[in-house]
PDB file of C-alpha atoms in Angstrom:
ATOM      1  CA  UNK T  16     107.560 121.757 131.813  1.00  0.00           C
ATOM      2  CA  UNK T  17     108.390 121.108 135.339  1.00  0.00           C
ATOM      3  CA  UNK T  18     107.290 117.664 136.843  1.00  0.00           C
ATOM      4  CA  UNK T  19     109.616 118.306 139.873  1.00  0.00           C
ATOM      5  CA  UNK T  20     111.648 121.265 141.380  1.00  0.00           C
ATOM      6  CA  UNK T  21     114.617 119.097 141.691  1.00  0.00           C
ATOM      7  CA  UNK T  22     113.931 116.598 139.096  1.00  0.00           C
ATOM      8  CA  UNK T  23     116.829 116.201 136.218  1.00  0.00           C
ATOM      9  CA  UNK T  24     115.771 117.834 132.708  1.00  0.00           C
ATOM     10  CA  UNK T  25     116.630 114.244 130.598  1.00  0.00           C
ATOM     11  CA  UNK T  26     114.509 112.481 133.415  1.00  0.00           C
ATOM     12  CA  UNK T  27     111.382 114.702 132.859  1.00  0.00           C
ATOM     13  CA  UNK T  28     111.613 114.163 129.089  1.00  0.00           C
ATOM     14  CA  UNK T  29     112.041 110.324 129.500  1.00  0.00           C
ATOM     15  CA  UNK T  30     108.583 110.541 131.523  1.00  0.00           C
ATOM     16  CA  UNK T  31     107.325 112.790 129.133  1.00  0.00           C
ATOM     17  CA  UNK T  32     108.232 110.464 126.271  1.00  0.00           C
ATOM     18  CA  UNK T  33     106.630 107.347 127.879  1.00  0.00           C
ATOM     19  CA  UNK T  34     103.709 109.158 128.061  1.00  0.00           C
ATOM     20  CA  UNK T  35     104.031 110.417 124.441  1.00  0.00           C
ATOM     21  CA  UNK T  36     104.349 106.542 123.333  1.00  0.00           C
ATOM     22  CA  UNK T  37     101.325 105.308 124.812  1.00  0.00           C
ATOM     23  CA  UNK T  38      99.114 108.284 123.582  1.00  0.00           C
ATOM     24  CA  UNK T  39     100.613 107.591 120.270  1.00  0.00           C
ATOM     25  CA  UNK T  40      99.540 103.484 120.312  1.00  0.00           C
ATOM     26  CA  UNK T  41      96.371 104.647 121.753  1.00  0.00           C
ATOM     27  CA  UNK T  42      95.393 107.310 118.209  1.00  0.00           C
ATOM     28  CA  UNK T  43      96.790 104.536 116.047  1.00  0.00           C
ATOM     29  CA  UNK T  44      94.926 101.926 117.999  1.00  0.00           C
ATOM     30  CA  UNK T  45      97.655  99.725 118.025  1.00  0.00           C
ATOM     31  CA  UNK T  46      98.856  97.382 120.957  1.00  0.00           C
ATOM     32  CA  UNK T  47     102.691  96.424 120.209  1.00  0.00           C
ATOM     33  CA  UNK T  48     104.857  96.919 123.383  1.00  0.00           C
ATOM     34  CA  UNK T  49     108.077  96.927 121.266  1.00  0.00           C
ATOM     35  CA  UNK T  50     107.123  99.908 119.295  1.00  0.00           C
ATOM     36  CA  UNK T  51     105.712 101.543 121.653  1.00  0.00           C
ATOM     37  CA  UNK T  52     109.151 101.372 123.662  1.00  0.00           C
ATOM     38  CA  UNK T  53     110.541 102.888 120.408  1.00  0.00           C
ATOM     39  CA  UNK T  54     108.657 105.661 120.727  1.00  0.00           C
ATOM     40  CA  UNK T  55     109.756 106.078 124.013  1.00  0.00           C
ATOM     41  CA  UNK T  56     113.418 105.745 123.773  1.00  0.00           C
ATOM     42  CA  UNK T  57     113.805 107.948 120.791  1.00  0.00           C
ATOM     43  CA  UNK T  58     114.339 112.027 121.131  1.00  0.00           C
ATOM     44  CA  UNK T  59     112.328 113.283 118.705  1.00  0.00           C
ATOM     45  CA  UNK T  60     114.265 116.629 119.552  1.00  0.00           C
ATOM     46  CA  UNK T  61     117.267 115.209 117.715  1.00  0.00           C
ATOM     47  CA  UNK T  62     116.094 115.012 114.551  1.00  0.00           C
ATOM     48  CA  UNK T  63     113.496 118.428 114.230  1.00  0.00           C
ATOM     49  CA  UNK T  64     116.517 121.224 114.349  1.00  0.00           C
ATOM     50  CA  UNK T  65     116.528 123.369 117.287  1.00  0.00           C
ATOM     51  CA  UNK T  66     113.320 124.976 118.757  1.00  0.00           C
ATOM     52  CA  UNK T  67     111.307 126.620 118.543  1.00  0.00           C
ATOM     53  CA  UNK T  68     109.481 124.744 116.291  1.00  0.00           C
ATOM     54  CA  UNK T  69     106.386 125.098 113.592  1.00  0.00           C
ATOM     55  CA  UNK T  70     103.717 122.543 114.168  1.00  0.00           C
ATOM     56  CA  UNK T  71     101.398 121.650 111.708  1.00  0.00           C
ATOM     57  CA  UNK T  72      97.866 121.795 113.487  1.00  0.00           C
ATOM     58  CA  UNK T  73      95.251 120.484 111.787  1.00  0.00           C
ATOM     59  CA  UNK T  74      92.525 122.288 113.320  1.00  0.00           C
ATOM     60  CA  UNK T  75      93.964 125.512 112.064  1.00  0.00           C
ATOM     61  CA  UNK T  76      95.300 123.741 108.802  1.00  0.00           C
ATOM     62  CA  UNK T  77      98.220 125.853 109.128  1.00  0.00           C
ATOM     63  CA  UNK T  78     101.688 125.844 111.050  1.00  0.00           C
ATOM     64  CA  UNK T  79     101.443 127.371 114.659  1.00  0.00           C
ATOM     65  CA  UNK T  80     104.710 128.067 116.358  1.00  0.00           C
ATOM     66  CA  UNK T  81     105.795 126.327 119.907  1.00  0.00           C
ATOM     67  CA  UNK T  82     105.972 128.387 122.914  1.00  0.00           C
ATOM     68  CA  UNK T  83     109.397 128.269 123.230  1.00  0.00           C
ATOM     69  CA  UNK T  84     112.238 125.310 122.631  1.00  0.00           C
ATOM     70  CA  UNK T  85     111.321 123.223 125.392  1.00  0.00           C
ATOM     71  CA  UNK T  86     111.517 119.741 123.770  1.00  0.00           C
ATOM     72  CA  UNK T  87     108.035 119.007 125.919  1.00  0.00           C
ATOM     73  CA  UNK T  88     106.166 120.366 122.868  1.00  0.00           C
ATOM     74  CA  UNK T  89     107.365 117.694 120.444  1.00  0.00           C
ATOM     75  CA  UNK T  90     105.606 114.967 122.250  1.00  0.00           C
ATOM     76  CA  UNK T  91     102.160 115.320 120.612  1.00  0.00           C
ATOM     77  CA  UNK T  92     100.589 113.749 117.407  1.00  0.00           C
ATOM     78  CA  UNK T  93     101.280 116.480 115.602  1.00  0.00           C
ATOM     79  CA  UNK T  94     103.522 117.395 112.399  1.00  0.00           C
ATOM     80  CA  UNK T  95     107.025 119.193 112.822  1.00  0.00           C
ATOM     81  CA  UNK T  96     107.625 121.553 110.083  1.00  0.00           C
ATOM     82  CA  UNK T  97     111.764 120.461 108.512  1.00  0.00           C
ATOM     83  CA  UNK T  98     111.283 123.221 105.762  1.00  0.00           C
ATOM     84  CA  UNK T  99     107.996 124.780 106.146  1.00  0.00           C
ATOM     85  CA  UNK T 100     108.566 126.779 102.907  1.00  0.00           C
ATOM     86  CA  UNK T 101     108.161 123.654 101.135  1.00  0.00           C
ATOM     87  CA  UNK T 102     105.810 122.161 103.543  1.00  0.00           C
ATOM     88  CA  UNK T 103     107.644 119.116 104.271  1.00  0.00           C
ATOM     89  CA  UNK T 104     107.514 117.595 107.784  1.00  0.00           C
ATOM     90  CA  UNK T 105     108.161 115.548 110.406  1.00  0.00           C
ATOM     91  CA  UNK T 106     104.992 112.724 109.590  1.00  0.00           C
ATOM     92  CA  UNK T 107     102.286 112.562 112.035  1.00  0.00           C
ATOM     93  CA  UNK T 108     103.145 109.818 114.664  1.00  0.00           C
ATOM     94  CA  UNK T 109     100.375 107.889 115.096  1.00  0.00           C
ATOM     95  CA  UNK T 110     100.175 107.144 111.118  1.00  0.00           C
ATOM     96  CA  UNK T 111     103.545 105.953 111.279  1.00  0.00           C
ATOM     97  CA  UNK T 112     102.835 103.724 114.283  1.00  0.00           C
ATOM     98  CA  UNK T 113     100.166 102.008 112.357  1.00  0.00           C
ATOM     99  CA  UNK T 114     102.489 101.601 109.484  1.00  0.00           C
ATOM    100  CA  UNK T 115     105.099 100.523 111.220  1.00  0.00           C
ATOM    101  CA  UNK T 116     102.844  97.749 113.036  1.00  0.00           C
ATOM    102  CA  UNK T 117     101.591  96.710 109.433  1.00  0.00           C
ATOM    103  CA  UNK T 118     105.233  96.285 108.800  1.00  0.00           C
ATOM    104  CA  UNK T 119     106.222  94.279 112.061  1.00  0.00           C
ATOM    105  CA  UNK T 120     110.168  94.754 111.517  1.00  0.00           C
ATOM    106  CA  UNK T 121     111.483  92.477 114.287  1.00  0.00           C
ATOM    107  CA  UNK T 122     115.196  91.971 115.771  1.00  0.00           C
ATOM    108  CA  UNK T 123     117.654  90.732 113.128  1.00  0.00           C
ATOM    109  CA  UNK T 124     115.812  92.105 110.067  1.00  0.00           C
ATOM    110  CA  UNK T 125     117.040  94.277 107.246  1.00  0.00           C
ATOM    111  CA  UNK T 126     114.692  97.615 106.752  1.00  0.00           C
ATOM    112  CA  UNK T 127     115.156  99.849 103.926  1.00  0.00           C
ATOM    113  CA  UNK T 128     113.230 103.235 104.435  1.00  0.00           C
ATOM    114  CA  UNK T 129     112.689 105.320 101.121  1.00  0.00           C
ATOM    115  CA  UNK T 130     112.084 109.022 102.153  1.00  0.00           C
ATOM    116  CA  UNK T 131     114.104 109.048 105.336  1.00  0.00           C
ATOM    117  CA  UNK T 132     113.847 112.774 105.958  1.00  0.00           C
ATOM    118  CA  UNK T 133     116.005 114.062 108.195  1.00  0.00           C
ATOM    119  CA  UNK T 134     115.863 110.413 110.506  1.00  0.00           C
ATOM    120  CA  UNK T 135     113.608 110.595 113.377  1.00  0.00           C
ATOM    121  CA  UNK T 136     111.522 107.337 111.810  1.00  0.00           C
ATOM    122  CA  UNK T 137     114.468 105.421 110.390  1.00  0.00           C
ATOM    123  CA  UNK T 138     115.617 105.825 114.267  1.00  0.00           C
ATOM    124  CA  UNK T 139     112.201 104.280 115.380  1.00  0.00           C
ATOM    125  CA  UNK T 140     113.098 101.314 112.725  1.00  0.00           C
ATOM    126  CA  UNK T 141     116.908 101.082 113.829  1.00  0.00           C
ATOM    127  CA  UNK T 142     115.510 100.650 117.430  1.00  0.00           C
ATOM    128  CA  UNK T 143     112.897  97.805 116.094  1.00  0.00           C
ATOM    129  CA  UNK T 144     115.233  95.894 114.625  1.00  0.00           C
ATOM    130  CA  UNK T 145     118.115  96.294 117.291  1.00  0.00           C
ATOM    131  CA  UNK T 146     121.941  95.849 117.350  1.00  0.00           C
ATOM    132  CA  UNK T 147     121.653  92.419 115.254  1.00  0.00           C
ATOM    133  CA  UNK T 148     119.678  93.997 112.314  1.00  0.00           C
ATOM    134  CA  UNK T 149     119.937  97.273 110.065  1.00  0.00           C
ATOM    135  CA  UNK T 150     118.451  99.873 108.221  1.00  0.00           C
ATOM    136  CA  UNK T 151     119.383 101.394 105.015  1.00  0.00           C
ATOM    137  CA  UNK T 152     117.749 104.997 104.743  1.00  0.00           C
ATOM    138  CA  UNK T 153     117.502 106.478 101.630  1.00  0.00           C
ATOM    139  CA  UNK T 154     116.530 110.334 100.850  1.00  0.00           C
ATOM    140  CA  UNK T 155     116.697 112.068  97.402  1.00  0.00           C
ATOM    141  CA  UNK T 156     116.748 115.410  98.924  1.00  0.00           C
ATOM    142  CA  UNK T 157     120.714 117.049  99.451  1.00  0.00           C
ATOM    143  CA  UNK T 158     119.945 118.841 102.763  1.00  0.00           C
ATOM    144  CA  UNK T 159     117.242 116.304 104.394  1.00  0.00           C
ATOM    145  CA  UNK T 160     120.233 113.526 103.713  1.00  0.00           C
ATOM    146  CA  UNK T 161     123.051 115.884 104.870  1.00  0.00           C
ATOM    147  CA  UNK T 162     120.932 116.716 108.198  1.00  0.00           C
ATOM    148  CA  UNK T 163     119.841 112.870 108.537  1.00  0.00           C
ATOM    149  CA  UNK T 164     123.196 111.566 108.058  1.00  0.00           C
ATOM    150  CA  UNK T 165     124.702 113.637 110.838  1.00  0.00           C
ATOM    151  CA  UNK T 166     121.458 113.029 113.007  1.00  0.00           C
ATOM    152  CA  UNK T 167     121.814 109.364 112.442  1.00  0.00           C
ATOM    153  CA  UNK T 168     125.716 109.196 113.598  1.00  0.00           C
ATOM    154  CA  UNK T 169     124.919 107.927 117.009  1.00  0.00           C
ATOM    155  CA  UNK T 170     122.958 104.917 115.434  1.00  0.00           C
ATOM    156  CA  UNK T 171     125.582 102.500 114.474  1.00  0.00           C
ATOM    157  CA  UNK T 172     122.809  99.945 112.844  1.00  0.00           C
ATOM    158  CA  UNK T 173     121.536 102.743 110.247  1.00  0.00           C
ATOM    159  CA  UNK T 174     123.308 103.671 106.894  1.00  0.00           C
ATOM    160  CA  UNK T 175     122.199 106.669 105.351  1.00  0.00           C
ATOM    161  CA  UNK T 176     122.073 106.757 101.464  1.00  0.00           C
ATOM    162  CA  UNK T 177     121.790 110.038  99.251  1.00  0.00           C
ATOM    163  CA  UNK T 178     119.919 109.340  95.799  1.00  0.00           C
ATOM    164  CA  UNK T 179     116.448 108.231  94.039  1.00  0.00           C
ATOM    165  CA  UNK T 180     114.748 105.198  96.210  1.00  0.00           C
ATOM    166  CA  UNK T 181     113.333 103.778  93.311  1.00  0.00           C
ATOM    167  CA  UNK T 182     116.854 102.828  91.797  1.00  0.00           C
ATOM    168  CA  UNK T 183     119.534 102.975  94.587  1.00  0.00           C
ATOM    169  CA  UNK T 184     121.084  99.261  94.628  1.00  0.00           C
ATOM    170  CA  UNK T 185     120.312  97.731  98.383  1.00  0.00           C
ATOM    171  CA  UNK T 186     120.453  94.398  99.838  1.00  0.00           C
ATOM    172  CA  UNK T 187     117.617  92.112 100.243  1.00  0.00           C
ATOM    173  CA  UNK T 188     115.105  93.481 102.397  1.00  0.00           C
ATOM    174  CA  UNK T 189     112.936  92.027 105.010  1.00  0.00           C
ATOM    175  CA  UNK T 190     110.916  95.609 105.149  1.00  0.00           C
ATOM    176  CA  UNK T 191     110.848  98.360 102.652  1.00  0.00           C
ATOM    177  CA  UNK T 192     109.126 101.477 104.133  1.00  0.00           C
ATOM    178  CA  UNK T 193     108.048 103.797 101.740  1.00  0.00           C
ATOM    179  CA  UNK T 194     107.389 107.457 103.000  1.00  0.00           C
ATOM    180  CA  UNK T 195     106.418 109.214  99.875  1.00  0.00           C
ATOM    181  CA  UNK T 196     103.270 109.162  97.598  1.00  0.00           C
ATOM    182  CA  UNK T 197     103.712 106.566  94.493  1.00  0.00           C
ATOM    183  CA  UNK T 198     101.443 105.956  91.488  1.00  0.00           C
ATOM    184  CA  UNK T 199     102.995 102.531  90.912  1.00  0.00           C
ATOM    185  CA  UNK T 200     105.416 100.221  93.355  1.00  0.00           C
ATOM    186  CA  UNK T 201     108.676 100.362  91.372  1.00  0.00           C
ATOM    187  CA  UNK T 202     110.099  97.026  89.972  1.00  0.00           C
ATOM    188  CA  UNK T 203     113.046  97.340  92.099  1.00  0.00           C
ATOM    189  CA  UNK T 204     111.707  96.951  95.337  1.00  0.00           C
ATOM    190  CA  UNK T 205     109.437  94.081  94.383  1.00  0.00           C
ATOM    191  CA  UNK T 206     112.737  92.816  92.800  1.00  0.00           C
ATOM    192  CA  UNK T 207     114.612  93.190  96.519  1.00  0.00           C
ATOM    193  CA  UNK T 208     111.986  92.393  98.491  1.00  0.00           C
ATOM    194  CA  UNK T 209     113.199  89.034 100.505  1.00  0.00           C
ATOM    195  CA  UNK T 210     110.695  85.847 100.807  1.00  0.00           C
ATOM    196  CA  UNK T 211     108.397  87.248 103.758  1.00  0.00           C
ATOM    197  CA  UNK T 212     109.298  90.375 103.465  1.00  0.00           C
ATOM    198  CA  UNK T 213     106.942  93.348 103.730  1.00  0.00           C
ATOM    199  CA  UNK T 214     106.512  96.376 101.574  1.00  0.00           C
ATOM    200  CA  UNK T 215     104.586  99.455 102.929  1.00  0.00           C
ATOM    201  CA  UNK T 216     103.447 101.423  99.960  1.00  0.00           C
ATOM    202  CA  UNK T 217     101.438 104.721  99.747  1.00  0.00           C
ATOM    203  CA  UNK T 218      99.987 105.686  96.612  1.00  0.00           C
ATOM    204  CA  UNK T 219      98.780 108.998  95.617  1.00  0.00           C
ATOM    205  CA  UNK T 220      97.128 110.558  92.519  1.00  0.00           C
ATOM    206  CA  UNK T 221      97.465 114.272  91.590  1.00  0.00           C
ATOM    207  CA  UNK T 222      94.758 115.525  92.512  1.00  0.00           C
ATOM    208  CA  UNK T 223      96.022 117.122  95.966  1.00  0.00           C
ATOM    209  CA  UNK T 224      98.626 118.537  93.840  1.00  0.00           C
ATOM    210  CA  UNK T 225      96.800 120.989  91.218  1.00  0.00           C
ATOM    211  CA  UNK T 226      97.683 124.392  92.043  1.00  0.00           C
ATOM    212  CA  UNK T 227     100.229 123.932  94.335  1.00  0.00           C
ATOM    213  CA  UNK T 228     103.770 123.456  94.443  1.00  0.00           C
ATOM    214  CA  UNK T 229     104.867 119.817  93.843  1.00  0.00           C
ATOM    215  CA  UNK T 230     105.659 119.567  97.628  1.00  0.00           C
ATOM    216  CA  UNK T 231     102.440 119.855  98.547  1.00  0.00           C
ATOM    217  CA  UNK T 232     100.465 116.483 100.128  1.00  0.00           C
ATOM    218  CA  UNK T 233      97.806 114.861  98.209  1.00  0.00           C
ATOM    219  CA  UNK T 234      94.506 115.284  99.568  1.00  0.00           C
ATOM    220  CA  UNK T 235      93.377 111.215  98.870  1.00  0.00           C
ATOM    221  CA  UNK T 236      95.881 108.066  98.862  1.00  0.00           C
ATOM    222  CA  UNK T 237      95.929 104.657 100.019  1.00  0.00           C
ATOM    223  CA  UNK T 238      98.650 102.750 101.883  1.00  0.00           C
ATOM    224  CA  UNK T 239      99.107  99.071 100.339  1.00  0.00           C
ATOM    225  CA  UNK T 240     101.257  96.418 102.560  1.00  0.00           C
ATOM    226  CA  UNK T 241     102.651  94.051  99.915  1.00  0.00           C
ATOM    227  CA  UNK T 242     104.045  90.698 101.283  1.00  0.00           C
ATOM    228  CA  UNK T 243     106.310  88.305  99.093  1.00  0.00           C
ATOM    229  CA  UNK T 244     105.492  84.750  99.467  1.00  0.00           C
ATOM    230  CA  UNK T 245     108.359  82.975  96.890  1.00  0.00           C
ATOM    231  CA  UNK T 246     107.409  84.021  93.387  1.00  0.00           C
ATOM    232  CA  UNK T 247     103.691  85.713  94.546  1.00  0.00           C
ATOM    233  CA  UNK T 248     103.103  88.991  96.474  1.00  0.00           C
ATOM    234  CA  UNK T 249     100.101  89.037  98.930  1.00  0.00           C
ATOM    235  CA  UNK T 250      98.393  92.853  98.939  1.00  0.00           C
ATOM    236  CA  UNK T 251      95.927  94.516 101.383  1.00  0.00           C
ATOM    237  CA  UNK T 252      94.758  98.321 101.802  1.00  0.00           C
ATOM    238  CA  UNK T 253      96.017  99.489 105.188  1.00  0.00           C
ATOM    239  CA  UNK T 254      95.392 103.048 105.552  1.00  0.00           C
ATOM    240  CA  UNK T 255      94.429 106.274 104.125  1.00  0.00           C
ATOM    241  CA  UNK T 256      96.953 108.666 103.895  1.00  0.00           C
ATOM    242  CA  UNK T 257      98.163 112.540 102.548  1.00  0.00           C
ATOM    243  CA  UNK T 258     101.956 112.313 101.685  1.00  0.00           C
ATOM    244  CA  UNK T 259     104.396 114.288  99.870  1.00  0.00           C
ATOM    245  CA  UNK T 260     105.067 112.502  96.321  1.00  0.00           C
ATOM    246  CA  UNK T 261     107.832 110.105  95.564  1.00  0.00           C
ATOM    247  CA  UNK T 262     110.652 111.275  93.390  1.00  0.00           C
ATOM    248  CA  UNK T 263     111.094 109.123  90.476  1.00  0.00           C
ATOM    249  CA  UNK T 264     107.955 106.800  91.273  1.00  0.00           C
ATOM    250  CA  UNK T 265     105.293 108.657  89.536  1.00  0.00           C
ATOM    251  CA  UNK T 266     104.417 108.873  85.670  1.00  0.00           C
ATOM    252  CA  UNK T 267     102.097 110.674  83.627  1.00  0.00           C
ATOM    253  CA  UNK T 268      99.817 106.907  82.795  1.00  0.00           C
ATOM    254  CA  UNK T 269     100.287 105.057  85.968  1.00  0.00           C
ATOM    255  CA  UNK T 270      98.979 108.498  87.864  1.00  0.00           C
ATOM    256  CA  UNK T 271      96.087 108.628  85.203  1.00  0.00           C
ATOM    257  CA  UNK T 272      95.608 104.908  85.838  1.00  0.00           C
ATOM    258  CA  UNK T 273      95.447 105.278  89.689  1.00  0.00           C
ATOM    259  CA  UNK T 274      92.957 108.276  89.698  1.00  0.00           C
ATOM    260  CA  UNK T 275      90.405 106.413  87.854  1.00  0.00           C
ATOM    261  CA  UNK T 276      90.948 103.487  90.201  1.00  0.00           C
ATOM    262  CA  UNK T 277      90.214 105.470  92.933  1.00  0.00           C
ATOM    263  CA  UNK T 278      87.379 107.348  91.759  1.00  0.00           C
ATOM    264  CA  UNK T 279      86.006 103.728  90.756  1.00  0.00           C
ATOM    265  CA  UNK T 280      86.309 102.401  94.798  1.00  0.00           C
ATOM    266  CA  UNK T 281      87.051  99.021  95.764  1.00  0.00           C
ATOM    267  CA  UNK T 282      90.656  99.436  97.117  1.00  0.00           C
ATOM    268  CA  UNK T 283      89.846  97.502 100.395  1.00  0.00           C
ATOM    269  CA  UNK T 284      89.205  94.461  98.061  1.00  0.00           C
ATOM    270  CA  UNK T 285      92.468  94.472  96.746  1.00  0.00           C
ATOM    271  CA  UNK T 286      94.184  90.917  98.259  1.00  0.00           C
ATOM    272  CA  UNK T 287      97.116  90.342  95.066  1.00  0.00           C
ATOM    273  CA  UNK T 288      99.868  91.735  93.396  1.00  0.00           C
ATOM    274  CA  UNK T 289     100.415  90.173  90.075  1.00  0.00           C
ATOM    275  CA  UNK T 290     103.586  90.637  88.222  1.00  0.00           C
ATOM    276  CA  UNK T 291     103.584  89.755  84.121  1.00  0.00           C
ATOM    277  CA  UNK T 292     100.488  88.012  84.504  1.00  0.00           C
ATOM    278  CA  UNK T 293      97.529  88.075  82.640  1.00  0.00           C
ATOM    279  CA  UNK T 294      94.527  88.923  85.160  1.00  0.00           C
ATOM    280  CA  UNK T 295      91.178  89.394  83.591  1.00  0.00           C
ATOM    281  CA  UNK T 296      89.774  92.873  83.448  1.00  0.00           C
ATOM    282  CA  UNK T 297      87.175  92.269  86.111  1.00  0.00           C
ATOM    283  CA  UNK T 298      89.479  91.026  88.351  1.00  0.00           C
ATOM    284  CA  UNK T 299      91.984  93.934  88.542  1.00  0.00           C
ATOM    285  CA  UNK T 300      92.013  96.974  90.482  1.00  0.00           C
ATOM    286  CA  UNK T 301      94.716  99.000  89.038  1.00  0.00           C
ATOM    287  CA  UNK T 302      96.640  97.574  86.035  1.00  0.00           C
ATOM    288  CA  UNK T 303      99.996  99.175  84.963  1.00  0.00           C
ATOM    289  CA  UNK T 304     103.224  98.130  83.013  1.00  0.00           C
ATOM    290  CA  UNK T 305     103.730  94.426  83.583  1.00  0.00           C
ATOM    291  CA  UNK T 306     101.864  94.673  86.978  1.00  0.00           C
ATOM    292  CA  UNK T 307      98.246  95.136  88.657  1.00  0.00           C
ATOM    293  CA  UNK T 308      96.798  95.113  92.213  1.00  0.00           C
ATOM    294  CA  UNK T 309      93.902  93.002  91.702  1.00  0.00           C
ATOM    295  CA  UNK T 310      90.913  90.713  93.550  1.00  0.00           C
ATOM    296  CA  UNK T 311      91.273  87.093  94.472  1.00  0.00           C
TER     297      UNK T 311
END
């Protein structure tokens, strides 16, 4: 794409990224100048491998190749294949814009990103917390973790750890941003959330995985924002979601209970997460071992 015959290609891309950031904010229905600046600043092409890329077009329900390796094709509200044979993608920008806005990371905070992938959204989080903040990215898949470590090397406020995000130890976090579908919140996440901290928690049943590879996304799910206030946890539904499953964040019993809760409806009325408390059945949307998501 040529905006001007004599314009430097990087200058062109800066203009394109600025326009992309505005379009993503509009698609997410978000007004957040700091977040828009992050989307405008971080080059997506640094994190998705060499082009031409495979883009997941929802109207086709399949991947379509970009015409060539011009990075301009990356600046749309589409998923970009990272491992197409496993249906692993760099996620939809507008969904992340909505979830990051809900997480509201600010300068100086510590963000833990569970499911870093190849690092694009981790870099955006790093931009949001700035040089006085830091991001701990955690990725279970060894190949993705290696790619993320290389991609994030210039981002000095980001540390990449390979391992199970439900178990890897990390310092107290102001934001825990989970990018995979769980059937329960990890106790480690709840314990490691700072007072005032926010956990972005996608929850998905196994319905979308039946008859397909385990990497396939769930057809239905929900994202909750959990906010810690001392010993208490506020909870709110913030988005539907379709996302890959979280290694270590799923088990048969909690999946069955979650599927039943989805079938029963009422998720948008959830207001609290309780731990180790006897909450009456009629107030519980979903009950697990030592926790429940409940109504006031």
